[in-house]
mmCIF file of C-alpha atoms in Angstrom:
data_model
loop_
_atom_site.group_PDB
_atom_site.id
_atom_site.type_symbol
_atom_site.label_atom_id
_atom_site.label_comp_id
_atom_site.label_asym_id
_atom_site.label_seq_id
_atom_site.Cartn_x
_atom_site.Cartn_y
_atom_site.Cartn_z
ATOM 1 C CA UNK K 1 0.058 0.023 -0.054
ATOM 2 C CA UNK K 2 1.296 3.501 -0.852
ATOM 3 C CA UNK K 3 2.384 5.915 1.931
ATOM 4 C CA UNK K 4 -0.382 8.624 1.685
ATOM 5 C CA UNK K 5 1.235 10.701 4.431
ATOM 6 C CA UNK K 6 4.481 11.542 2.736
ATOM 7 C CA UNK K 7 5.034 13.696 -0.352
ATOM 8 C CA UNK K 8 4.098 12.380 -3.780
ATOM 9 C CA UNK K 9 6.732 11.413 -6.288
ATOM 10 C CA UNK K 10 7.077 13.370 -9.547
ATOM 11 C CA UNK K 11 7.348 10.332 -11.765
ATOM 12 C CA UNK K 12 3.674 9.477 -12.649
ATOM 13 C CA UNK K 13 1.204 11.889 -14.128
ATOM 14 C CA UNK K 14 -1.172 12.433 -16.977
ATOM 15 C CA UNK K 15 -2.504 15.221 -19.056
ATOM 16 C CA UNK K 16 -6.240 15.963 -19.401
ATOM 17 C CA UNK K 17 -7.214 18.096 -22.352
ATOM 18 C CA UNK K 18 -10.875 19.066 -22.347
ATOM 19 C CA UNK K 19 -11.758 15.848 -20.299
ATOM 20 C CA UNK K 20 -9.571 13.527 -22.336
ATOM 21 C CA UNK K 21 -6.758 11.791 -20.518
ATOM 22 C CA UNK K 22 -3.361 11.192 -22.045
ATOM 23 C CA UNK K 23 -0.249 9.796 -20.466
ATOM 24 C CA UNK K 24 3.155 8.836 -21.786
ATOM 25 C CA UNK K 25 4.953 12.141 -21.387
ATOM 26 C CA UNK K 26 8.709 11.909 -20.447
ATOM 27 C CA UNK K 27 8.589 15.418 -18.920
ATOM 28 C CA UNK K 28 6.041 18.064 -17.948
ATOM 29 C CA UNK K 29 7.282 21.452 -16.719
ATOM 30 C CA UNK K 30 4.442 23.117 -14.700
ATOM 31 C CA UNK K 31 4.940 26.828 -14.816
ATOM 32 C CA UNK K 32 5.401 29.276 -12.016
ATOM 33 C CA UNK K 33 2.670 31.676 -11.103
ATOM 34 C CA UNK K 34 3.411 35.114 -9.525
ATOM 35 C CA UNK K 35 1.849 38.398 -8.807
ATOM 36 C CA UNK K 36 3.533 41.556 -10.287
ATOM 37 C CA UNK K 37 4.085 44.463 -8.097
ATOM 38 C CA UNK K 38 4.130 48.203 -8.478
ATOM 39 C CA UNK K 39 5.960 50.434 -6.012
ATOM 40 C CA UNK K 40 4.003 53.540 -4.897
ATOM 41 C CA UNK K 41 4.791 56.317 -2.539
ATOM 42 C CA UNK K 42 3.034 59.587 -1.545
ATOM 43 C CA UNK K 43 4.932 62.604 -0.487
ATOM 44 C CA UNK K 44 3.828 62.269 3.111
ATOM 45 C CA UNK K 45 4.787 58.613 3.388
ATOM 46 C CA UNK K 46 7.962 57.478 5.086
ATOM 47 C CA UNK K 47 10.963 57.207 2.812
ATOM 48 C CA UNK K 48 10.114 53.605 1.694
ATOM 49 C CA UNK K 49 7.775 52.636 -1.067
ATOM 50 C CA UNK K 50 4.635 50.645 -0.663
ATOM 51 C CA UNK K 51 4.332 47.523 -2.712
ATOM 52 C CA UNK K 52 0.977 47.010 -4.301
ATOM 53 C CA UNK K 53 -0.114 43.899 -6.188
ATOM 54 C CA UNK K 54 -1.150 44.173 -9.851
ATOM 55 C CA UNK K 55 -1.720 41.454 -12.302
ATOM 56 C CA UNK K 56 -1.248 37.775 -11.842
ATOM 57 C CA UNK K 57 1.254 36.340 -14.353
ATOM 58 C CA UNK K 58 1.651 32.642 -15.421
ATOM 59 C CA UNK K 59 4.418 31.021 -17.223
ATOM 60 C CA UNK K 60 4.004 28.516 -20.018
ATOM 61 C CA UNK K 61 3.456 24.740 -19.709
ATOM 62 C CA UNK K 62 6.004 22.569 -21.452
ATOM 63 C CA UNK K 63 5.339 18.907 -22.493
ATOM 64 C CA UNK K 64 7.854 16.461 -23.904
ATOM 65 C CA UNK K 65 7.046 12.860 -25.203
ATOM 66 C CA UNK K 66 8.594 10.143 -27.237
ATOM 67 C CA UNK K 67 7.298 9.920 -30.858
ATOM 68 C CA UNK K 68 4.892 7.095 -31.726
ATOM 69 C CA UNK K 69 3.287 6.357 -35.026
ATOM 70 C CA UNK K 70 -0.255 6.662 -33.686
ATOM 71 C CA UNK K 71 -0.089 9.812 -31.561
ATOM 72 C CA UNK K 72 -0.875 12.792 -33.552
ATOM 73 C CA UNK K 73 -3.670 14.543 -31.550
ATOM 74 C CA UNK K 74 -1.357 17.057 -29.957
ATOM 75 C CA UNK K 75 0.197 18.060 -33.291
ATOM 76 C CA UNK K 76 -3.404 18.507 -34.677
ATOM 77 C CA UNK K 77 -4.168 20.689 -31.744
ATOM 78 C CA UNK K 78 -1.278 22.937 -32.551
ATOM 79 C CA UNK K 79 -2.254 22.952 -36.229
ATOM 80 C CA UNK K 80 -5.538 24.617 -35.376
ATOM 81 C CA UNK K 81 -3.621 27.644 -34.107
ATOM 82 C CA UNK K 82 -1.387 27.496 -37.191
ATOM 83 C CA UNK K 83 -4.498 27.804 -39.243
ATOM 84 C CA UNK K 84 -5.610 30.876 -37.373
ATOM 85 C CA UNK K 85 -8.311 29.061 -35.380
ATOM 86 C CA UNK K 86 -6.967 30.048 -31.906
ATOM 87 C CA UNK K 87 -10.358 30.541 -30.282
ATOM 88 C CA UNK K 88 -11.391 27.080 -31.495
ATOM 89 C CA UNK K 89 -8.120 25.615 -29.997
ATOM 90 C CA UNK K 90 -8.547 26.977 -26.468
ATOM 91 C CA UNK K 91 -9.110 24.073 -24.095
ATOM 92 C CA UNK K 92 -9.328 23.501 -20.339
ATOM 93 C CA UNK K 93 -6.343 21.217 -19.469
ATOM 94 C CA UNK K 94 -5.098 19.777 -16.245
ATOM 95 C CA UNK K 95 -1.946 17.955 -15.135
ATOM 96 C CA UNK K 96 -2.750 15.247 -12.686
ATOM 97 C CA UNK K 97 -0.137 13.753 -10.476
ATOM 98 C CA UNK K 98 -0.660 10.019 -9.714
ATOM 99 C CA UNK K 99 0.382 8.147 -6.592
ATOM 100 C CA UNK K 100 2.295 4.807 -6.529
ATOM 101 C CA UNK K 101 -1.075 2.902 -7.174
ATOM 102 C CA UNK K 102 -2.149 5.085 -9.979
ATOM 103 C CA UNK K 103 -4.744 7.032 -8.039
ATOM 104 C CA UNK K 104 -5.076 10.768 -8.857
ATOM 105 C CA UNK K 105 -3.489 13.084 -6.340
ATOM 106 C CA UNK K 106 -2.420 16.724 -6.759
ATOM 107 C CA UNK K 107 -4.019 18.546 -9.837
ATOM 108 C CA UNK K 108 -3.136 21.702 -11.732
ATOM 109 C CA UNK K 109 -5.823 23.181 -13.889
ATOM 110 C CA UNK K 110 -5.166 25.538 -16.782
ATOM 111 C CA UNK K 111 -7.788 27.902 -18.351
ATOM 112 C CA UNK K 112 -8.269 28.684 -22.027
ATOM 113 C CA UNK K 113 -5.015 26.834 -22.934
ATOM 114 C CA UNK K 114 -3.679 26.718 -26.457
ATOM 115 C CA UNK K 115 -0.440 25.399 -28.085
ATOM 116 C CA UNK K 116 1.963 28.283 -28.806
ATOM 117 C CA UNK K 117 4.817 26.084 -30.190
ATOM 118 C CA UNK K 118 5.356 22.572 -31.472
ATOM 119 C CA UNK K 119 8.962 21.288 -31.976
ATOM 120 C CA UNK K 120 9.532 18.114 -33.875
ATOM 121 C CA UNK K 121 12.501 15.922 -32.878
ATOM 122 C CA UNK K 122 16.006 16.271 -34.181
ATOM 123 C CA UNK K 123 17.029 13.165 -36.102
ATOM 124 C CA UNK K 124 20.472 11.674 -36.250
ATOM 125 C CA UNK K 125 21.325 8.319 -37.878
ATOM 126 C CA UNK K 126 24.562 7.962 -35.699
ATOM 127 C CA UNK K 127 22.893 8.539 -32.392
ATOM 128 C CA UNK K 128 20.776 6.215 -30.260
ATOM 129 C CA UNK K 129 18.402 8.625 -28.419
ATOM 130 C CA UNK K 130 14.680 8.465 -28.410
ATOM 131 C CA UNK K 131 12.965 10.871 -30.779
ATOM 132 C CA UNK K 132 11.247 13.499 -28.519
ATOM 133 C CA UNK K 133 8.546 15.911 -29.606
ATOM 134 C CA UNK K 134 7.966 19.025 -27.477
ATOM 135 C CA UNK K 135 5.055 21.507 -26.967
ATOM 136 C CA UNK K 136 4.734 24.713 -25.298
ATOM 137 C CA UNK K 137 1.281 25.689 -24.080
ATOM 138 C CA UNK K 138 -0.008 29.065 -23.111
ATOM 139 C CA UNK K 139 -2.949 29.766 -20.727
ATOM 140 C CA UNK K 140 -4.975 32.359 -19.020
ATOM 141 C CA UNK K 141 -4.880 31.033 -15.378
ATOM 142 C CA UNK K 142 -3.741 28.168 -13.244
ATOM 143 C CA UNK K 143 -5.302 26.697 -10.072
ATOM 144 C CA UNK K 144 -3.818 24.046 -7.854
ATOM 145 C CA UNK K 145 -6.577 21.626 -6.403
ATOM 146 C CA UNK K 146 -6.439 18.475 -4.291
#
Protein backbone atom coordinates (compact mmCIF):
# COMPACT_ATOMS: atom_id res chain seq x y z
CA UNK A 1 0.00 0.00 0.00
CA UNK A 2 1.27 3.49 -0.85
CA UNK A 3 2.38 5.88 1.89
CA UNK A 4 -0.33 8.53 1.71
CA UNK A 5 1.22 10.65 4.45
CA UNK A 6 4.46 11.51 2.69
CA UNK A 7 5.04 13.68 -0.36
CA UNK A 8 4.08 12.35 -3.76
CA UNK A 9 6.74 11.42 -6.28
CA UNK A 10 7.01 13.36 -9.54
CA UNK A 11 7.33 10.34 -11.84
CA UNK A 12 3.69 9.42 -12.63
CA UNK A 13 1.29 11.92 -14.14
CA UNK A 14 -1.14 12.43 -16.95
CA UNK A 15 -2.55 15.27 -19.00
CA UNK A 16 -6.27 15.94 -19.40
CA UNK A 17 -7.27 18.06 -22.38
CA UNK A 18 -10.92 19.02 -22.38
CA UNK A 19 -11.71 15.92 -20.26
CA UNK A 20 -9.65 13.44 -22.35
CA UNK A 21 -6.74 11.80 -20.49
CA UNK A 22 -3.36 11.23 -22.13
CA UNK A 23 -0.29 9.73 -20.43
CA UNK A 24 3.14 8.83 -21.75
CA UNK A 25 4.99 12.12 -21.36
CA UNK A 26 8.67 11.94 -20.49
CA UNK A 27 8.61 15.42 -18.97
CA UNK A 28 6.06 18.05 -17.97
CA UNK A 29 7.26 21.45 -16.76
CA UNK A 30 4.50 23.08 -14.72
CA UNK A 31 4.98 26.85 -14.86
CA UNK A 32 5.42 29.32 -12.08
CA UNK A 33 2.67 31.71 -11.07
CA UNK A 34 3.42 35.11 -9.58
CA UNK A 35 1.88 38.46 -8.85
CA UNK A 36 3.51 41.49 -10.36
CA UNK A 37 4.05 44.48 -8.11
CA UNK A 38 4.14 48.22 -8.50
CA UNK A 39 5.91 50.45 -6.03
CA UNK A 40 4.06 53.55 -4.88
CA UNK A 41 4.83 56.37 -2.50
CA UNK A 42 3.03 59.57 -1.57
CA UNK A 43 4.93 62.66 -0.49
CA UNK A 44 3.82 62.30 3.13
CA UNK A 45 4.80 58.62 3.40
CA UNK A 46 7.96 57.44 5.14
CA UNK A 47 10.98 57.17 2.80
CA UNK A 48 10.10 53.62 1.72
CA UNK A 49 7.78 52.61 -1.08
CA UNK A 50 4.57 50.65 -0.66
CA UNK A 51 4.36 47.49 -2.69
CA UNK A 52 0.98 47.00 -4.35
CA UNK A 53 -0.11 43.90 -6.21
CA UNK A 54 -1.16 44.17 -9.83
CA UNK A 55 -1.76 41.40 -12.34
CA UNK A 56 -1.21 37.71 -11.78
CA UNK A 57 1.25 36.30 -14.31
CA UNK A 58 1.61 32.68 -15.39
CA UNK A 59 4.46 30.96 -17.18
CA UNK A 60 3.96 28.53 -20.04
CA UNK A 61 3.49 24.78 -19.68
CA UNK A 62 6.00 22.53 -21.49
CA UNK A 63 5.38 18.92 -22.52
CA UNK A 64 7.89 16.40 -23.89
CA UNK A 65 7.06 12.90 -25.18
CA UNK A 66 8.52 10.14 -27.29
CA UNK A 67 7.32 9.94 -30.89
CA UNK A 68 4.93 7.10 -31.70
CA UNK A 69 3.28 6.37 -35.02
CA UNK A 70 -0.29 6.73 -33.72
CA UNK A 71 -0.11 9.81 -31.45
CA UNK A 72 -0.88 12.84 -33.58
CA UNK A 73 -3.63 14.54 -31.52
CA UNK A 74 -1.31 17.11 -29.94
CA UNK A 75 0.15 18.09 -33.29
CA UNK A 76 -3.38 18.50 -34.70
CA UNK A 77 -4.22 20.72 -31.70
CA UNK A 78 -1.24 22.97 -32.54
CA UNK A 79 -2.26 22.94 -36.20
CA UNK A 80 -5.57 24.62 -35.32
CA UNK A 81 -3.57 27.62 -34.08
CA UNK A 82 -1.34 27.55 -37.18
CA UNK A 83 -4.51 27.78 -39.29
CA UNK A 84 -5.61 30.88 -37.37
CA UNK A 85 -8.27 29.07 -35.32
CA UNK A 86 -6.95 30.06 -31.89
CA UNK A 87 -10.38 30.53 -30.32
CA UNK A 88 -11.37 27.04 -31.49
CA UNK A 89 -8.10 25.64 -30.08
CA UNK A 90 -8.58 26.99 -26.54
CA UNK A 91 -9.15 24.12 -24.10
CA UNK A 92 -9.34 23.54 -20.37
CA UNK A 93 -6.45 21.27 -19.46
CA UNK A 94 -5.10 19.71 -16.27
CA UNK A 95 -1.95 17.95 -15.14
CA UNK A 96 -2.76 15.19 -12.64
CA UNK A 97 -0.09 13.71 -10.39
CA UNK A 98 -0.64 9.99 -9.73
CA UNK A 99 0.39 8.11 -6.59
CA UNK A 100 2.25 4.79 -6.57
CA UNK A 101 -1.02 2.89 -7.12
CA UNK A 102 -2.07 5.09 -10.04
CA UNK A 103 -4.76 6.99 -8.12
CA UNK A 104 -5.10 10.73 -8.84
CA UNK A 105 -3.48 13.10 -6.38
CA UNK A 106 -2.46 16.73 -6.80
CA UNK A 107 -3.96 18.50 -9.79
CA UNK A 108 -3.09 21.69 -11.68
CA UNK A 109 -5.83 23.13 -13.90
CA UNK A 110 -5.21 25.60 -16.72
CA UNK A 111 -7.84 27.86 -18.28
CA UNK A 112 -8.26 28.67 -21.99
CA UNK A 113 -5.03 26.89 -22.95
CA UNK A 114 -3.68 26.60 -26.47
CA UNK A 115 -0.46 25.41 -28.08
CA UNK A 116 2.00 28.22 -28.84
CA UNK A 117 4.85 26.10 -30.15
CA UNK A 118 5.39 22.60 -31.48
CA UNK A 119 8.93 21.26 -31.85
CA UNK A 120 9.56 18.09 -33.87
CA UNK A 121 12.50 15.89 -32.88
CA UNK A 122 16.01 16.27 -34.24
CA UNK A 123 17.03 13.13 -36.10
CA UNK A 124 20.54 11.69 -36.20
CA UNK A 125 21.41 8.38 -37.86
CA UNK A 126 24.57 8.00 -35.73
CA UNK A 127 22.80 8.51 -32.39
CA UNK A 128 20.74 6.18 -30.22
CA UNK A 129 18.42 8.58 -28.41
CA UNK A 130 14.62 8.46 -28.38
CA UNK A 131 12.92 10.88 -30.80
CA UNK A 132 11.22 13.51 -28.58
CA UNK A 133 8.46 15.91 -29.56
CA UNK A 134 7.97 19.05 -27.49
CA UNK A 135 5.09 21.47 -27.08
CA UNK A 136 4.72 24.80 -25.29
CA UNK A 137 1.24 25.69 -24.05
CA UNK A 138 0.03 29.15 -23.03
CA UNK A 139 -2.99 29.70 -20.81
CA UNK A 140 -4.93 32.42 -19.00
CA UNK A 141 -4.90 31.07 -15.46
CA UNK A 142 -3.74 28.22 -13.27
CA UNK A 143 -5.25 26.68 -10.15
CA UNK A 144 -3.82 23.99 -7.84
CA UNK A 145 -6.49 21.65 -6.53
CA UNK A 146 -6.43 18.56 -4.31
